PDB file of C-alpha atoms in Angstrom:
ATOM      1  CA  MET A1335       0.000   0.000   0.000  1.00 38.00           C
ATOM      2  CA  ALA A1336       1.522   3.336  -1.014  1.00 37.00           C
ATOM      3  CA  GLN A1337       1.608   6.166   1.505  1.00 40.00           C
ATOM      4  CA  SER A1338      -0.358   8.359  -0.922  1.00 35.00           C
ATOM      5  CA  SER A1339      -3.374   6.067  -0.639  1.00 37.00           C
ATOM      6  CA  ILE A1340      -3.273   5.498   3.118  1.00 40.00           C
ATOM      7  CA  ARG A1341      -6.229   7.776   3.895  1.00 40.00           C
ATOM      8  CA  SER A1342      -8.590   5.997   1.521  1.00 36.00           C
ATOM      9  CA  THR A1343      -7.719   2.493   2.676  1.00 42.00           C
ATOM     10  CA  LEU A1344      -6.814   2.768   6.349  1.00 49.00           C
ATOM     11  CA  LEU A1345      -8.372   5.819   7.955  1.00 49.00           C
ATOM     12  CA  MET A1346     -11.969   5.410   9.061  1.00 47.00           C
ATOM     13  CA  PRO A1347     -14.646   8.118   9.612  1.00 48.00           C
ATOM     14  CA  ALA A1348     -13.644   8.956  13.179  1.00 47.00           C
ATOM     15  CA  LEU A1349     -10.100   9.619  12.094  1.00 51.00           C
ATOM     16  CA  PHE A1350     -11.172  11.591   9.036  1.00 42.00           C
ATOM     17  CA  ALA A1351     -12.836  13.882  11.588  1.00 44.00           C
ATOM     18  CA  ALA A1352      -9.538  14.208  13.428  1.00 40.00           C
ATOM     19  CA  LEU A1353      -7.815  15.125  10.199  1.00 37.00           C
ATOM     20  CA  ALA A1354     -10.494  17.746   9.579  1.00 36.00           C
ATOM     21  CA  LEU A1355      -9.581  19.304  12.928  1.00 40.00           C
ATOM     22  CA  ALA A1356      -5.971  19.448  11.823  1.00 35.00           C
ATOM     23  CA  ALA A1357      -6.895  21.086   8.534  1.00 30.00           C
ATOM     24  CA  CYS A1358      -8.790  23.769  10.450  1.00 30.00           C
ATOM     25  CA  GLY A1359      -5.741  24.579  12.562  1.00 30.00           C
ATOM     26  CA  GLY A1360      -6.624  22.394  15.534  1.00 35.00           C
ATOM     27  CA  ALA A1361      -3.579  20.197  15.039  1.00 38.00           C
ATOM     28  CA  SER A1362      -0.333  20.751  13.261  1.00 36.00           C
ATOM     29  CA  SER A1363       1.853  18.569  11.120  1.00 33.00           C
ATOM     30  CA  GLN A1364       4.798  19.767  13.200  1.00 34.00           C
ATOM     31  CA  PRO A1365       6.005  17.430  15.971  1.00 31.00           C
ATOM     32  CA  GLY A1366       4.752  18.388  19.409  1.00 33.00           C
ATOM     33  CA  ALA A1367       1.710  20.355  18.238  1.00 33.00           C
ATOM     34  CA  ALA A1368      -1.625  19.396  19.772  1.00 32.00           C
ATOM     35  CA  SER A1369      -5.026  18.834  18.227  1.00 32.00           C
ATOM     36  CA  LYS A1370      -7.693  21.218  19.492  1.00 31.00           C
ATOM     37  CA  ALA A1371     -11.047  19.599  20.092  1.00 30.00           C
ATOM     38  CA  GLU A1372     -13.359  22.252  21.518  1.00 31.00           C
ATOM     39  CA  THR A1373     -15.499  20.110  23.786  1.00 30.00           C
ATOM     40  CA  ALA A1374     -14.315  17.769  26.520  1.00 33.00           C
ATOM     41  CA  PRO A1375     -16.616  15.078  27.968  1.00 36.00           C
ATOM     42  CA  ALA A1376     -18.029  16.768  31.072  1.00 34.00           C
ATOM     43  CA  ALA A1377     -18.168  13.586  33.124  1.00 37.00           C
ATOM     44  CA  GLU A1378     -14.423  13.081  32.778  1.00 41.00           C
ATOM     45  CA  THR A1379     -13.204  16.630  33.416  1.00 39.00           C
ATOM     46  CA  ALA A1380     -15.629  18.121  35.954  1.00 44.00           C
ATOM     47  CA  ALA A1381     -14.218  18.967  39.396  1.00 40.00           C
ATOM     48  CA  THR A1382     -10.752  17.547  38.697  1.00 75.00           C
ATOM     49  CA  GLY A1383      -7.353  19.127  38.295  1.00 90.00           C
ATOM     50  CA  PRO A1384      -5.510  18.591  35.013  1.00 94.00           C
ATOM     51  CA  LEU A1385      -3.110  16.086  36.578  1.00 96.00           C
ATOM     52  CA  ASP A1386      -5.638  14.195  38.685  1.00 95.00           C
ATOM     53  CA  VAL A1387      -5.920  10.546  37.637  1.00 95.00           C
ATOM     54  CA  LYS A1388      -9.131   9.926  35.691  1.00 94.00           C
ATOM     55  CA  SER A1389     -11.111   6.825  34.860  1.00 94.00           C
ATOM     56  CA  THR A1390     -10.086   7.241  31.228  1.00 94.00           C
ATOM     57  CA  ASP A1391      -6.356   7.257  31.988  1.00 97.00           C
ATOM     58  CA  MET A1392      -4.097   4.332  31.156  1.00 97.00           C
ATOM     59  CA  VAL A1393      -2.340   3.496  34.418  1.00 97.00           C
ATOM     60  CA  LEU A1394       0.319   1.103  35.683  1.00 97.00           C
ATOM     61  CA  GLY A1395       1.012   0.626  39.372  1.00 97.00           C
ATOM     62  CA  SER A1396      -0.837   0.801  42.645  1.00 97.00           C
ATOM     63  CA  ALA A1397      -3.433   3.474  43.319  1.00 96.00           C
ATOM     64  CA  ASP A1398      -1.823   3.736  46.767  1.00 96.00           C
ATOM     65  CA  ALA A1399       1.655   4.485  45.420  1.00 98.00           C
ATOM     66  CA  PRO A1400       3.118   7.550  47.160  1.00 98.00           C
ATOM     67  CA  VAL A1401       4.441   9.087  43.936  1.00 98.00           C
ATOM     68  CA  THR A1402       2.680   9.634  40.597  1.00 98.00           C
ATOM     69  CA  ILE A1403       4.280  10.223  37.211  1.00 98.00           C
ATOM     70  CA  VAL A1404       2.142  11.493  34.323  1.00 98.00           C
ATOM     71  CA  GLU A1405       3.620  11.190  30.844  1.00 98.00           C
ATOM     72  CA  TYR A1406       2.244  12.962  27.787  1.00 98.00           C
ATOM     73  CA  ALA A1407       3.425  10.977  24.788  1.00 98.00           C
ATOM     74  CA  SER A1408       2.769  10.285  21.139  1.00 98.00           C
ATOM     75  CA  LEU A1409       3.007   6.843  19.588  1.00 98.00           C
ATOM     76  CA  THR A1410       4.703   8.402  16.561  1.00 97.00           C
ATOM     77  CA  CYS A1411       7.324  10.243  18.652  1.00 97.00           C
ATOM     78  CA  PRO A1412      10.873   8.786  18.387  1.00 97.00           C
ATOM     79  CA  GLY A1413      11.852  10.310  21.722  1.00 96.00           C
ATOM     80  CA  CYS A1414       8.882   8.619  23.399  1.00 97.00           C
ATOM     81  CA  ALA A1415       9.854   5.308  21.812  1.00 97.00           C
ATOM     82  CA  ASN A1416      13.396   5.713  23.106  1.00 96.00           C
ATOM     83  CA  PHE A1417      12.135   6.400  26.637  1.00 96.00           C
ATOM     84  CA  HIS A1418       9.833   3.374  26.655  1.00 97.00           C
ATOM     85  CA  GLU A1419      12.462   1.061  25.213  1.00 96.00           C
ATOM     86  CA  THR A1420      15.580   2.168  27.105  1.00 95.00           C
ATOM     87  CA  ILE A1421      14.513   3.925  30.332  1.00 96.00           C
ATOM     88  CA  PHE A1422      11.007   2.909  31.340  1.00 97.00           C
ATOM     89  CA  PRO A1423      11.639  -0.854  31.831  1.00 96.00           C
ATOM     90  CA  ALA A1424      14.039  -0.144  34.707  1.00 96.00           C
ATOM     91  CA  ILE A1425      11.678   2.450  36.215  1.00 96.00           C
ATOM     92  CA  LYS A1426       8.808  -0.014  36.007  1.00 97.00           C
ATOM     93  CA  GLU A1427      10.782  -2.798  37.640  1.00 97.00           C
ATOM     94  CA  LYS A1428      12.244  -0.714  40.444  1.00 97.00           C
ATOM     95  CA  PHE A1429       9.451   1.700  41.235  1.00 98.00           C
ATOM     96  CA  VAL A1430       6.140   0.806  39.550  1.00 98.00           C
ATOM     97  CA  ASP A1431       6.101  -2.950  40.166  1.00 98.00           C
ATOM     98  CA  THR A1432       7.146  -2.412  43.789  1.00 98.00           C
ATOM     99  CA  GLY A1433       4.234  -0.103  44.564  1.00 97.00           C
ATOM    100  CA  LYS A1434       6.283   3.084  44.897  1.00 98.00           C
ATOM    101  CA  VAL A1435       5.188   4.859  41.699  1.00 98.00           C
ATOM    102  CA  ARG A1436       1.897   5.111  39.858  1.00 98.00           C
ATOM    103  CA  PHE A1437       2.563   5.691  36.157  1.00 98.00           C
ATOM    104  CA  VAL A1438      -0.077   7.466  34.049  1.00 98.00           C
ATOM    105  CA  PHE A1439       0.188   7.548  30.242  1.00 98.00           C
ATOM    106  CA  ARG A1440      -1.721  10.203  28.290  1.00 98.00           C
ATOM    107  CA  GLU A1441      -1.821  10.593  24.516  1.00 98.00           C
ATOM    108  CA  PHE A1442      -0.605  13.822  22.949  1.00 97.00           C
ATOM    109  CA  PRO A1443      -0.681  13.209  19.163  1.00 97.00           C
ATOM    110  CA  THR A1444       2.226  14.520  17.125  1.00 96.00           C
ATOM    111  CA  ALA A1445       3.169  14.276  13.454  1.00 95.00           C
ATOM    112  CA  PRO A1446       2.066  12.366  11.555  1.00 94.00           C
ATOM    113  CA  VAL A1447      -1.027  13.098  13.655  1.00 94.00           C
ATOM    114  CA  GLU A1448      -3.359  10.730  11.814  1.00 93.00           C
ATOM    115  CA  PHE A1449      -1.046   7.795  12.508  1.00 95.00           C
ATOM    116  CA  SER A1450      -0.582   8.804  16.129  1.00 96.00           C
ATOM    117  CA  LEU A1451      -4.366   8.813  16.559  1.00 95.00           C
ATOM    118  CA  ILE A1452      -4.716   5.451  14.831  1.00 96.00           C
ATOM    119  CA  GLY A1453      -2.229   3.905  17.241  1.00 97.00           C
ATOM    120  CA  SER A1454      -3.853   5.460  20.295  1.00 97.00           C
ATOM    121  CA  VAL A1455      -7.367   4.463  19.272  1.00 97.00           C
ATOM    122  CA  MET A1456      -6.253   0.911  18.542  1.00 97.00           C
ATOM    123  CA  ALA A1457      -4.580   0.641  21.951  1.00 98.00           C
ATOM    124  CA  ARG A1458      -7.694   1.985  23.680  1.00 98.00           C
ATOM    125  CA  CYS A1459      -9.879  -0.559  21.901  1.00 98.00           C
ATOM    126  CA  ALA A1460      -7.573  -3.284  23.189  1.00 97.00           C
ATOM    127  CA  ALA A1461      -7.912  -1.840  26.687  1.00 97.00           C
ATOM    128  CA  ASP A1462     -11.698  -2.210  26.531  1.00 95.00           C
ATOM    129  CA  LYS A1463     -11.247  -5.961  26.938  1.00 92.00           C
ATOM    130  CA  GLY A1464      -7.783  -6.320  28.400  1.00 94.00           C
ATOM    131  CA  GLY A1465      -7.438  -3.230  30.572  1.00 94.00           C
ATOM    132  CA  SER A1466      -4.296  -1.153  30.926  1.00 94.00           C
ATOM    133  CA  GLU A1467      -2.056  -4.184  30.409  1.00 94.00           C
ATOM    134  CA  ALA A1468      -3.467  -4.681  26.904  1.00 97.00           C
ATOM    135  CA  TYR A1469      -3.096  -0.976  26.202  1.00 98.00           C
ATOM    136  CA  PHE A1470       0.568  -0.958  27.184  1.00 97.00           C
ATOM    137  CA  LEU A1471       1.211  -4.177  25.248  1.00 97.00           C
ATOM    138  CA  ILE A1472      -0.052  -2.474  22.083  1.00 98.00           C
ATOM    139  CA  ALA A1473       1.748   0.784  22.861  1.00 98.00           C
ATOM    140  CA  SER A1474       5.040  -1.020  23.458  1.00 97.00           C
ATOM    141  CA  SER A1475       4.770  -2.840  20.133  1.00 98.00           C
ATOM    142  CA  LEU A1476       3.900   0.390  18.327  1.00 98.00           C
ATOM    143  CA  PHE A1477       6.936   2.102  19.808  1.00 98.00           C
ATOM    144  CA  LYS A1478       9.224  -0.765  18.812  1.00 97.00           C
ATOM    145  CA  THR A1479       7.984  -0.874  15.212  1.00 97.00           C
ATOM    146  CA  GLN A1480       7.374   2.827  14.497  1.00 97.00           C
ATOM    147  CA  ARG A1481       9.104   2.872  11.123  1.00 95.00           C
ATOM    148  CA  GLU A1482       7.245  -0.193   9.843  1.00 95.00           C
ATOM    149  CA  TRP A1483       3.691   0.928  10.592  1.00 95.00           C
ATOM    150  CA  ILE A1484       4.208   4.631   9.900  1.00 94.00           C
ATOM    151  CA  TYR A1485       6.473   4.564   6.865  1.00 92.00           C
ATOM    152  CA  GLY A1486       6.255   1.002   5.535  1.00 92.00           C
ATOM    153  CA  ASP A1487       4.662  -0.107   2.274  1.00 91.00           C
ATOM    154  CA  ASP A1488       1.632  -1.633   4.025  1.00 92.00           C
ATOM    155  CA  PRO A1489       0.900   0.191   7.314  1.00 93.00           C
ATOM    156  CA  LYS A1490      -2.414  -1.539   7.870  1.00 93.00           C
ATOM    157  CA  ALA A1491      -0.860  -4.990   7.638  1.00 94.00           C
ATOM    158  CA  GLU A1492       1.731  -3.979  10.232  1.00 96.00           C
ATOM    159  CA  LEU A1493      -0.963  -2.581  12.525  1.00 96.00           C
ATOM    160  CA  LEU A1494      -3.037  -5.749  12.192  1.00 96.00           C
ATOM    161  CA  LYS A1495      -0.044  -7.834  13.326  1.00 97.00           C
ATOM    162  CA  ILE A1496       0.179  -5.703  16.454  1.00 97.00           C
ATOM    163  CA  ALA A1497      -3.578  -5.717  17.058  1.00 97.00           C
ATOM    164  CA  ALA A1498      -3.614  -9.516  16.850  1.00 97.00           C
ATOM    165  CA  GLN A1499      -1.549  -9.691  20.043  1.00 95.00           C
ATOM    166  CA  THR A1500      -4.684  -8.805  21.986  1.00 95.00           C
ATOM    167  CA  GLY A1501      -7.072 -10.907  19.884  1.00 95.00           C
ATOM    168  CA  MET A1502      -8.249  -8.116  17.581  1.00 96.00           C
ATOM    169  CA  ASP A1503      -9.004  -9.281  14.032  1.00 96.00           C
ATOM    170  CA  GLU A1504      -9.390  -7.083  10.957  1.00 95.00           C
ATOM    171  CA  ALA A1505     -13.135  -6.587  11.406  1.00 96.00           C
ATOM    172  CA  ALA A1506     -12.628  -5.491  15.008  1.00 96.00           C
ATOM    173  CA  PHE A1507      -9.755  -3.244  13.945  1.00 95.00           C
ATOM    174  CA  ASP A1508     -11.875  -1.530  11.285  1.00 94.00           C
ATOM    175  CA  ALA A1509     -14.741  -1.095  13.746  1.00 95.00           C
ATOM    176  CA  CYS A1510     -12.312   0.304  16.314  1.00 95.00           C
ATOM    177  CA  LEU A1511     -11.157   3.074  13.985  1.00 93.00           C
ATOM    178  CA  ARG A1512     -14.759   4.219  13.550  1.00 93.00           C
ATOM    179  CA  ARG A1513     -15.076   5.094  17.233  1.00 95.00           C
ATOM    180  CA  GLN A1514     -15.404   8.851  17.174  1.00 93.00           C
ATOM    181  CA  GLU A1515     -15.735   9.066  20.959  1.00 95.00           C
ATOM    182  CA  LEU A1516     -12.179   7.804  21.396  1.00 96.00           C
ATOM    183  CA  VAL A1517     -10.808  10.426  19.009  1.00 94.00           C
ATOM    184  CA  ASP A1518     -12.842  13.109  20.775  1.00 94.00           C
ATOM    185  CA  GLY A1519     -11.521  12.027  24.166  1.00 95.00           C
ATOM    186  CA  ILE A1520      -7.902  12.084  23.024  1.00 96.00           C
ATOM    187  CA  ASN A1521      -8.334  15.511  21.428  1.00 95.00           C
ATOM    188  CA  ALA A1522     -10.021  16.853  24.563  1.00 95.00           C
ATOM    189  CA  GLU A1523      -7.211  15.693  26.821  1.00 95.00           C
ATOM    190  CA  THR A1524      -4.657  17.150  24.415  1.00 96.00           C
ATOM    191  CA  LYS A1525      -6.397  20.522  24.607  1.00 96.00           C
ATOM    192  CA  ILE A1526      -6.357  20.410  28.410  1.00 96.00           C
ATOM    193  CA  ALA A1527      -2.645  19.596  28.388  1.00 97.00           C
ATOM    194  CA  THR A1528      -1.913  22.438  25.994  1.00 97.00           C
ATOM    195  CA  ASP A1529      -4.111  25.055  27.625  1.00 96.00           C
ATOM    196  CA  THR A1530      -3.598  24.332  31.320  1.00 96.00           C
ATOM    197  CA  LEU A1531      -0.218  22.592  31.575  1.00 97.00           C
ATOM    198  CA  ASN A1532       1.650  24.232  28.710  1.00 96.00           C
ATOM    199  CA  VAL A1533       2.563  20.902  27.174  1.00 97.00           C
ATOM    200  CA  THR A1534       4.066  21.662  23.773  1.00 95.00           C
ATOM    201  CA  GLY A1535       5.847  18.462  22.838  1.00 95.00           C
ATOM    202  CA  THR A1536       6.514  14.857  23.693  1.00 97.00           C
ATOM    203  CA  PRO A1537       7.561  13.225  25.847  1.00 97.00           C
ATOM    204  CA  THR A1538       6.609  15.558  28.714  1.00 97.00           C
ATOM    205  CA  PHE A1539       6.614  14.258  32.290  1.00 98.00           C
ATOM    206  CA  PHE A1540       5.073  15.494  35.519  1.00 98.00           C
ATOM    207  CA  LEU A1541       6.336  14.078  38.806  1.00 97.00           C
ATOM    208  CA  ASP A1542       3.826  14.668  41.607  1.00 97.00           C
ATOM    209  CA  GLY A1543       2.469  17.669  39.732  1.00 96.00           C
ATOM    210  CA  GLU A1544       5.812  19.233  38.822  1.00 96.00           C
ATOM    211  CA  LYS A1545       7.194  19.193  35.291  1.00 96.00           C
ATOM    212  CA  MET A1546      10.311  17.041  35.091  1.00 94.00           C
ATOM    213  CA  THR A1547      13.520  17.992  33.333  1.00 87.00           C
ATOM    214  CA  ALA A1548      15.128  14.550  33.717  1.00 84.00           C
ATOM    215  CA  ARG A1549      16.151  12.797  30.523  1.00 86.00           C
ATOM    216  CA  SER A1550      18.807  10.199  31.353  1.00 91.00           C
ATOM    217  CA  PRO A1551      18.123   6.989  33.316  1.00 92.00           C
ATOM    218  CA  ALA A1552      20.187   8.317  36.233  1.00 94.00           C
ATOM    219  CA  GLU A1553      18.278  11.622  36.264  1.00 95.00           C
ATOM    220  CA  PHE A1554      14.916   9.839  36.279  1.00 95.00           C
ATOM    221  CA  GLN A1555      15.964   7.589  39.140  1.00 96.00           C
ATOM    222  CA  SER A1556      17.351  10.494  41.145  1.00 96.00           C
ATOM    223  CA  ALA A1557      14.177  12.550  40.671  1.00 97.00           C
ATOM    224  CA  ILE A1558      11.936   9.663  41.688  1.00 97.00           C
ATOM    225  CA  GLU A1559      14.033   8.847  44.750  1.00 97.00           C
ATOM    226  CA  ALA A1560      13.934  12.489  45.822  1.00 97.00           C
ATOM    227  CA  ALA A1561      10.141  12.548  45.469  1.00 97.00           C
ATOM    228  CA  LEU A1562       9.860   9.341  47.497  1.00 98.00           C
ATOM    229  CA  ALA A1563      12.101  10.793  50.195  1.00 97.00           C
ATOM    230  CA  LYS A1564       9.795  13.813  50.490  1.00 96.00           C
ATOM    231  CA  LYS A1565       6.918  11.424  51.110  1.00 91.00           C
ATOM    232  CA  GLY A1566       8.927   9.429  53.624  1.00 90.00           C
ATOM    233  CA  ALA A1567       8.643   6.392  51.407  1.00 76.00           C
TER     234      ALA A1567
END
């Protein structure tokens, strides 16, 4: 499948709507720019702060963990892929799996925005049946194979291989990409991140409500240990 024909063969109505938002200036083709849905689902945003954990969030770790990390990431972002492949596994093993850190992943689509949305929607469909574990399984595979499913000759075939890991066949995949409410939810959260948290690119991390500047494995570990020490954990 040639890249020039991807929209006619892969993108479904919900994602055409997302592309329409981009064409109207709501999202940019530049990395780090956010889509701008105008209406957020009231039930998910009422009476909560922008970094409060919501029922729609994808979360790893105990709800009782003393420290919370919120990551804004895009499945098409090379820097995000690098973090999840080279840094996050050690953080998960040492801090998340031991109940010290609650890790919250939020989508922030970046170029190519339509592909970022496809990946996020697919992962959320997997989560409907398999929970956060299924979501992160899909996300991890998407990060590892970015070049194949974004720039390969047959992106849909590559995506179907990944979707199959959680039992999603082609019919379920096609139905998934028609789910406008998932696109709307992602766009709404992106707008909140842009407007209230000044998130401008990915990956962006917040550690207990404070934006992190850490980038190396040692810096992440040091920042987390300092936050735990403040909590007496």
